[in-house]
mmCIF file with all atom_site columns, C-alpha atoms in Angstrom:
data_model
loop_
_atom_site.group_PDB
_atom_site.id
_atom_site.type_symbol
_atom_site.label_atom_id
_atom_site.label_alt_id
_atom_site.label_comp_id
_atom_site.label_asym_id
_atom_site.label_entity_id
_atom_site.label_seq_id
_atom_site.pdbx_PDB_ins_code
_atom_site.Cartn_x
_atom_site.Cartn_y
_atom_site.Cartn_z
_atom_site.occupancy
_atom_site.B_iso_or_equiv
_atom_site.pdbx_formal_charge
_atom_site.auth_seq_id
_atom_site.auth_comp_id
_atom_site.auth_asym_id
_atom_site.auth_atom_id
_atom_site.pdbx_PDB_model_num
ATOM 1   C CA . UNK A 1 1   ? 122.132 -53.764 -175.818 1.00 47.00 ? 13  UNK A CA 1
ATOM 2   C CA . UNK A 1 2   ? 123.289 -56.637 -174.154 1.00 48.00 ? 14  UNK A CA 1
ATOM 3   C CA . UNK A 1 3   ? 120.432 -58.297 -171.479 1.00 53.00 ? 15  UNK A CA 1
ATOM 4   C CA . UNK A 1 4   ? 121.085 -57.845 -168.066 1.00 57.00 ? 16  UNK A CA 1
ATOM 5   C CA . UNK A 1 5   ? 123.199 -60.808 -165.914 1.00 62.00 ? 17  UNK A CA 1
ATOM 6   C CA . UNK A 1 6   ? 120.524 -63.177 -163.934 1.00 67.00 ? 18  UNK A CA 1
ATOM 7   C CA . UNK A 1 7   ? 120.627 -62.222 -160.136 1.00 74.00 ? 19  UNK A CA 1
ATOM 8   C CA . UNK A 1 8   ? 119.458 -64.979 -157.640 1.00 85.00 ? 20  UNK A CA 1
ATOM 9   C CA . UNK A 1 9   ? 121.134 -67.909 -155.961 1.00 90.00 ? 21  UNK A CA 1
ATOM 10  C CA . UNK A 1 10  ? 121.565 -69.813 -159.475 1.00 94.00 ? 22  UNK A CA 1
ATOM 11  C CA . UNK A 1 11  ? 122.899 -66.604 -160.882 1.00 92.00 ? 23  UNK A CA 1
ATOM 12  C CA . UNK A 1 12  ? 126.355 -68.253 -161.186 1.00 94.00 ? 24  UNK A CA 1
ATOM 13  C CA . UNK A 1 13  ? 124.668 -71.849 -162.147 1.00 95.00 ? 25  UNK A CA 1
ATOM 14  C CA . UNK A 1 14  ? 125.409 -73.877 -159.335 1.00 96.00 ? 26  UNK A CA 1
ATOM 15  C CA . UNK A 1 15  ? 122.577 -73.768 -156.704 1.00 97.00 ? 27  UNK A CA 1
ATOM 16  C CA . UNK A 1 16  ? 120.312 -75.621 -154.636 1.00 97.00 ? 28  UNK A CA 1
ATOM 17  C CA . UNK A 1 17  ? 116.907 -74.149 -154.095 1.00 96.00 ? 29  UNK A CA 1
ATOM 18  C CA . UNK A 1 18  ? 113.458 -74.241 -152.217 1.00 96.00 ? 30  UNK A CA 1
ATOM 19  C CA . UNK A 1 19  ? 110.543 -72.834 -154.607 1.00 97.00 ? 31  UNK A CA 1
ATOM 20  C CA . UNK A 1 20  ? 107.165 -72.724 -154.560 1.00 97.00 ? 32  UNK A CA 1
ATOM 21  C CA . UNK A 1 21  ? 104.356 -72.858 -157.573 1.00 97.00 ? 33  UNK A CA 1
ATOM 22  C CA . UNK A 1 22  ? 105.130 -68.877 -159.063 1.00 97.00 ? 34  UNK A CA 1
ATOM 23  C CA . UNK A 1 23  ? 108.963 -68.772 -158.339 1.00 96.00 ? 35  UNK A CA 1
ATOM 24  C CA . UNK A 1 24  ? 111.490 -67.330 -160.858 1.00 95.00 ? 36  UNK A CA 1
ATOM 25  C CA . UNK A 1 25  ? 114.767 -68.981 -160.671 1.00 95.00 ? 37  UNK A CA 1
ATOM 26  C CA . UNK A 1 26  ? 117.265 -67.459 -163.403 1.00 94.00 ? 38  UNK A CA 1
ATOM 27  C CA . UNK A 1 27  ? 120.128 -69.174 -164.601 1.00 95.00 ? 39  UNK A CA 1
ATOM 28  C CA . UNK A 1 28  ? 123.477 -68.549 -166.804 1.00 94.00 ? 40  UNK A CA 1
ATOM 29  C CA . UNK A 1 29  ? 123.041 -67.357 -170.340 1.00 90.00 ? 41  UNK A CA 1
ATOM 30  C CA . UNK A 1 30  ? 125.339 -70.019 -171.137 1.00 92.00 ? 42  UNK A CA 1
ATOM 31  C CA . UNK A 1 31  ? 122.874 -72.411 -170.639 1.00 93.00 ? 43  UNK A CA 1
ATOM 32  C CA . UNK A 1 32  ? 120.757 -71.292 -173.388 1.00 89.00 ? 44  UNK A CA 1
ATOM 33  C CA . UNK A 1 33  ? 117.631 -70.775 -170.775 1.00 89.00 ? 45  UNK A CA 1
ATOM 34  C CA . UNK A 1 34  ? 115.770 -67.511 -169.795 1.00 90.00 ? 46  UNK A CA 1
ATOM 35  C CA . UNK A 1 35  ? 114.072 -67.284 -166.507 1.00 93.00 ? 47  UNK A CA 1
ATOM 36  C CA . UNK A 1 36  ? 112.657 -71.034 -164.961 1.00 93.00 ? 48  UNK A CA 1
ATOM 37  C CA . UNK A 1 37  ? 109.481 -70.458 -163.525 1.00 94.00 ? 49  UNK A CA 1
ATOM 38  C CA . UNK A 1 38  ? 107.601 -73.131 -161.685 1.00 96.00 ? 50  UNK A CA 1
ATOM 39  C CA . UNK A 1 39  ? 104.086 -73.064 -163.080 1.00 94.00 ? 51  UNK A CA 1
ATOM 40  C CA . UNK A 1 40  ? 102.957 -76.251 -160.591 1.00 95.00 ? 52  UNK A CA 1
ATOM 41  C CA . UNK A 1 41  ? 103.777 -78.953 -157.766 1.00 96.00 ? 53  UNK A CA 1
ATOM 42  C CA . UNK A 1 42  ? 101.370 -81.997 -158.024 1.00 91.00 ? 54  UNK A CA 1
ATOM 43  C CA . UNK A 1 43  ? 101.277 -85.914 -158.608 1.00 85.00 ? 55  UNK A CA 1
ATOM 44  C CA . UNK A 1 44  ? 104.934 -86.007 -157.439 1.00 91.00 ? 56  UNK A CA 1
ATOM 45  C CA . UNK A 1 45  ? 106.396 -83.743 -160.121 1.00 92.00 ? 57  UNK A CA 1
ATOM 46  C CA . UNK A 1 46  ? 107.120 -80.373 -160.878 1.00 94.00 ? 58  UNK A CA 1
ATOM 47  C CA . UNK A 1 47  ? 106.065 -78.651 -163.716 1.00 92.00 ? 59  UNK A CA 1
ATOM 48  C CA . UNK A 1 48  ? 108.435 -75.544 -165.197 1.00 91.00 ? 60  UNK A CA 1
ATOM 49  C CA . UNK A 1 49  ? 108.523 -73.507 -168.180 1.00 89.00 ? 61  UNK A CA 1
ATOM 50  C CA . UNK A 1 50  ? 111.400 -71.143 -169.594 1.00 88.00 ? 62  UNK A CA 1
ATOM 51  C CA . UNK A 1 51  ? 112.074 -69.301 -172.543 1.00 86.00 ? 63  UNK A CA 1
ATOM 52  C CA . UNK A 1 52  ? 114.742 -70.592 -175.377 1.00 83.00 ? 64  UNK A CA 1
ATOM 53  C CA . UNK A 1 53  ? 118.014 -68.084 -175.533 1.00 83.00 ? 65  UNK A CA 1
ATOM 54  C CA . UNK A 1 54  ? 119.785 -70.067 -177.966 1.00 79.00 ? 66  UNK A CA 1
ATOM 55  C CA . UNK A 1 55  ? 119.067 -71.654 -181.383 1.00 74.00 ? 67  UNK A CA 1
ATOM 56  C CA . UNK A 1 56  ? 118.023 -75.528 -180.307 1.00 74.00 ? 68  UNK A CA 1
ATOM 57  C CA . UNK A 1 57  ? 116.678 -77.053 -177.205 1.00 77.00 ? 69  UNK A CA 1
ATOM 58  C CA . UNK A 1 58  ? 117.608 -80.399 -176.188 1.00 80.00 ? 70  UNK A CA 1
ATOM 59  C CA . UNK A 1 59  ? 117.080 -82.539 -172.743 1.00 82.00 ? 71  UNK A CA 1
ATOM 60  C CA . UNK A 1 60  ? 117.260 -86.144 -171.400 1.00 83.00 ? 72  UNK A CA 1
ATOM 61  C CA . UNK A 1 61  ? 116.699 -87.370 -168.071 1.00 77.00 ? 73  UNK A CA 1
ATOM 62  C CA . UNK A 1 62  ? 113.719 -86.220 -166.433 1.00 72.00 ? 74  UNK A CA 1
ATOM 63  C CA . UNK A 1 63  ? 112.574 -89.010 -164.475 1.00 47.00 ? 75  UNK A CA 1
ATOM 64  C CA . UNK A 1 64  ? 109.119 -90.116 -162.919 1.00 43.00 ? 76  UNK A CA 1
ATOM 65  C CA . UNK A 1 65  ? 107.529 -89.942 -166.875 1.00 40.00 ? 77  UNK A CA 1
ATOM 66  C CA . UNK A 1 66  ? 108.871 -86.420 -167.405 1.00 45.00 ? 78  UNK A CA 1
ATOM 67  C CA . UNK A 1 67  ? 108.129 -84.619 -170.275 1.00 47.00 ? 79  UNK A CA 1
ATOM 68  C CA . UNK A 1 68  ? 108.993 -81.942 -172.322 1.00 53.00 ? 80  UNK A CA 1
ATOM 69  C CA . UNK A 1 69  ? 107.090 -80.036 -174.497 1.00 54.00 ? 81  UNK A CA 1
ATOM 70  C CA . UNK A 1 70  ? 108.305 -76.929 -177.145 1.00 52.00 ? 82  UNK A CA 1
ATOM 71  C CA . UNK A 1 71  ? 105.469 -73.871 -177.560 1.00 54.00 ? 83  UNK A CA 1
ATOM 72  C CA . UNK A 1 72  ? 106.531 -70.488 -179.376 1.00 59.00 ? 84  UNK A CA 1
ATOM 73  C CA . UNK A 1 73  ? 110.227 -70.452 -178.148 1.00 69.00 ? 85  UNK A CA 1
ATOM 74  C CA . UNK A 1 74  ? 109.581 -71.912 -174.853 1.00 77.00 ? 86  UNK A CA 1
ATOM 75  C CA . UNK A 1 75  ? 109.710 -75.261 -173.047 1.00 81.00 ? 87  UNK A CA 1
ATOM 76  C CA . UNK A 1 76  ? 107.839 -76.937 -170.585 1.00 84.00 ? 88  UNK A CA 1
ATOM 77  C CA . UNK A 1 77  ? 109.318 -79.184 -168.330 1.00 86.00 ? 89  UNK A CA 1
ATOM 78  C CA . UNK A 1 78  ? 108.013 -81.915 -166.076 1.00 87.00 ? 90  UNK A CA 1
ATOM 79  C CA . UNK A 1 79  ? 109.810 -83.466 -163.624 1.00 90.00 ? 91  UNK A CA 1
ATOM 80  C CA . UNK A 1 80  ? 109.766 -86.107 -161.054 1.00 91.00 ? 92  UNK A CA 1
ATOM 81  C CA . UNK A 1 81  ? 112.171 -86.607 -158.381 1.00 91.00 ? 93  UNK A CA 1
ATOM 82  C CA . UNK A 1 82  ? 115.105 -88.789 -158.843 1.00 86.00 ? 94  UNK A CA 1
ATOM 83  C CA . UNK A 1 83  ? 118.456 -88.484 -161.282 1.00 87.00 ? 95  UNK A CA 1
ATOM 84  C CA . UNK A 1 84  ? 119.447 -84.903 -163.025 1.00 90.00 ? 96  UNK A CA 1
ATOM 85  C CA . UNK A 1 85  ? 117.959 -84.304 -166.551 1.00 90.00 ? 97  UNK A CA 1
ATOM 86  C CA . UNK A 1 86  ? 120.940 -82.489 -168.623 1.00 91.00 ? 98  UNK A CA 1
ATOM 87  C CA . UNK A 1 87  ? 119.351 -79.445 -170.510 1.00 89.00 ? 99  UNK A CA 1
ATOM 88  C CA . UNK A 1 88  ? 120.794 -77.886 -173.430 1.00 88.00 ? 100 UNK A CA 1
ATOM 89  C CA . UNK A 1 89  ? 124.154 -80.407 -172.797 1.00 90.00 ? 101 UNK A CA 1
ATOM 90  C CA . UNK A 1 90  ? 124.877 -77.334 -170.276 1.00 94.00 ? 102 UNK A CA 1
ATOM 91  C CA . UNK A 1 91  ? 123.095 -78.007 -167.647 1.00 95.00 ? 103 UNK A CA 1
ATOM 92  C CA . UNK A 1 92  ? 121.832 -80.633 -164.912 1.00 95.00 ? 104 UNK A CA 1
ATOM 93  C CA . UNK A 1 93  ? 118.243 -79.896 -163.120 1.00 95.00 ? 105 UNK A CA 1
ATOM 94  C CA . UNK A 1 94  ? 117.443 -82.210 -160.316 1.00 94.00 ? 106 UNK A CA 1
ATOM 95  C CA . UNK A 1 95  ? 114.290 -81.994 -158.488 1.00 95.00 ? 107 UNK A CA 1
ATOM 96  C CA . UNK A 1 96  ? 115.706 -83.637 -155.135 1.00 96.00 ? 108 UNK A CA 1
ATOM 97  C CA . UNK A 1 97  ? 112.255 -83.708 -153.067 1.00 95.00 ? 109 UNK A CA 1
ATOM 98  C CA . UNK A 1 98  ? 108.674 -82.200 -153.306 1.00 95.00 ? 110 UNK A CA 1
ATOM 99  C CA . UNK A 1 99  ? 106.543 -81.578 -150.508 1.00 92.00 ? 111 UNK A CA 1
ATOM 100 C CA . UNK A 1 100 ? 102.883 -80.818 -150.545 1.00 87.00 ? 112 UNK A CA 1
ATOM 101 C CA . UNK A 1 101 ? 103.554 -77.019 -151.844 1.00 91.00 ? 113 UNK A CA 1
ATOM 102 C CA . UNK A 1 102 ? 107.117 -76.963 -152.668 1.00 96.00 ? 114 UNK A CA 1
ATOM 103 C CA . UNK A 1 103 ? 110.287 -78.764 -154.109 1.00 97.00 ? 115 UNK A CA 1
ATOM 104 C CA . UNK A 1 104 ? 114.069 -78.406 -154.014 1.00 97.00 ? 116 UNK A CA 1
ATOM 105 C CA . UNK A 1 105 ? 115.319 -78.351 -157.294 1.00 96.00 ? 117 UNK A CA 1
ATOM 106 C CA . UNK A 1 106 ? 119.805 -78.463 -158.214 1.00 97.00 ? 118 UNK A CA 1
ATOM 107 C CA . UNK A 1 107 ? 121.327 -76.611 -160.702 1.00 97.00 ? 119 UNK A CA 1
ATOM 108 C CA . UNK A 1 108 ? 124.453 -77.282 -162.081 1.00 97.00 ? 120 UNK A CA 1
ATOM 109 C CA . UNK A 1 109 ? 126.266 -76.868 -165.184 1.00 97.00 ? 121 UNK A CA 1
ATOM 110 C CA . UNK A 1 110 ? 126.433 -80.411 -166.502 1.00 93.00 ? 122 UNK A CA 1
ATOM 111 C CA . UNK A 1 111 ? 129.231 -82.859 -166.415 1.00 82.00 ? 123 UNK A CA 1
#
């Protein structure tokens, strides 16, 4: 049985969003990415983990000492505003400000 489609503003992969520490933001399947939730906003980055769809898990980019780290099929991402990381070669996340409990992240498919 095939999952359901993502629903949400970034259902279609091309979004720019407001979210707070607890959001869900889904994204394409094509992007090899389950659910992003935002697991915390502090020291000027935000921290997000997702679940792996596809076989590998690649990304570049995260700025402000980002970091990435792999745990049972998921990632963890931390990033600081500034340029896009790429994810997956499929897709750009930038984090374009944070405020005290919040941050605007973009998603786009990557170029």
């Amino acid at each position: 049985m095939p999952s359901p489609s993502p629903t949400g503003p970034c259902a279609d992969g091309t979004c720019e969003i407001e979210v707070a520490v607890g959001d869900v933001v889904a994204v394409p399947e094509a992007y090899d990415l389950g659910p992003i939730e935002v697991t915390a906003i502090n020291g000027g980055e935000v921290e997000m983990t997702a679940q792996l769809t596809g076989s590998a898990f690649s990304v570049s980019g995260c700025s402000g000492g980002g970091g990435v780290s792999s745990e049972g099929g998921g990632v963890v991402l931390r990033c600081g505003e500034g340029p896009a990381a790429t994810i997956n070669d499929a897709m750009s996340l930038q984090v374009v400000e944070i405020h005290d409990n919040a941050a605007v992240l973009r998603i786009e498919p990557a170029r």
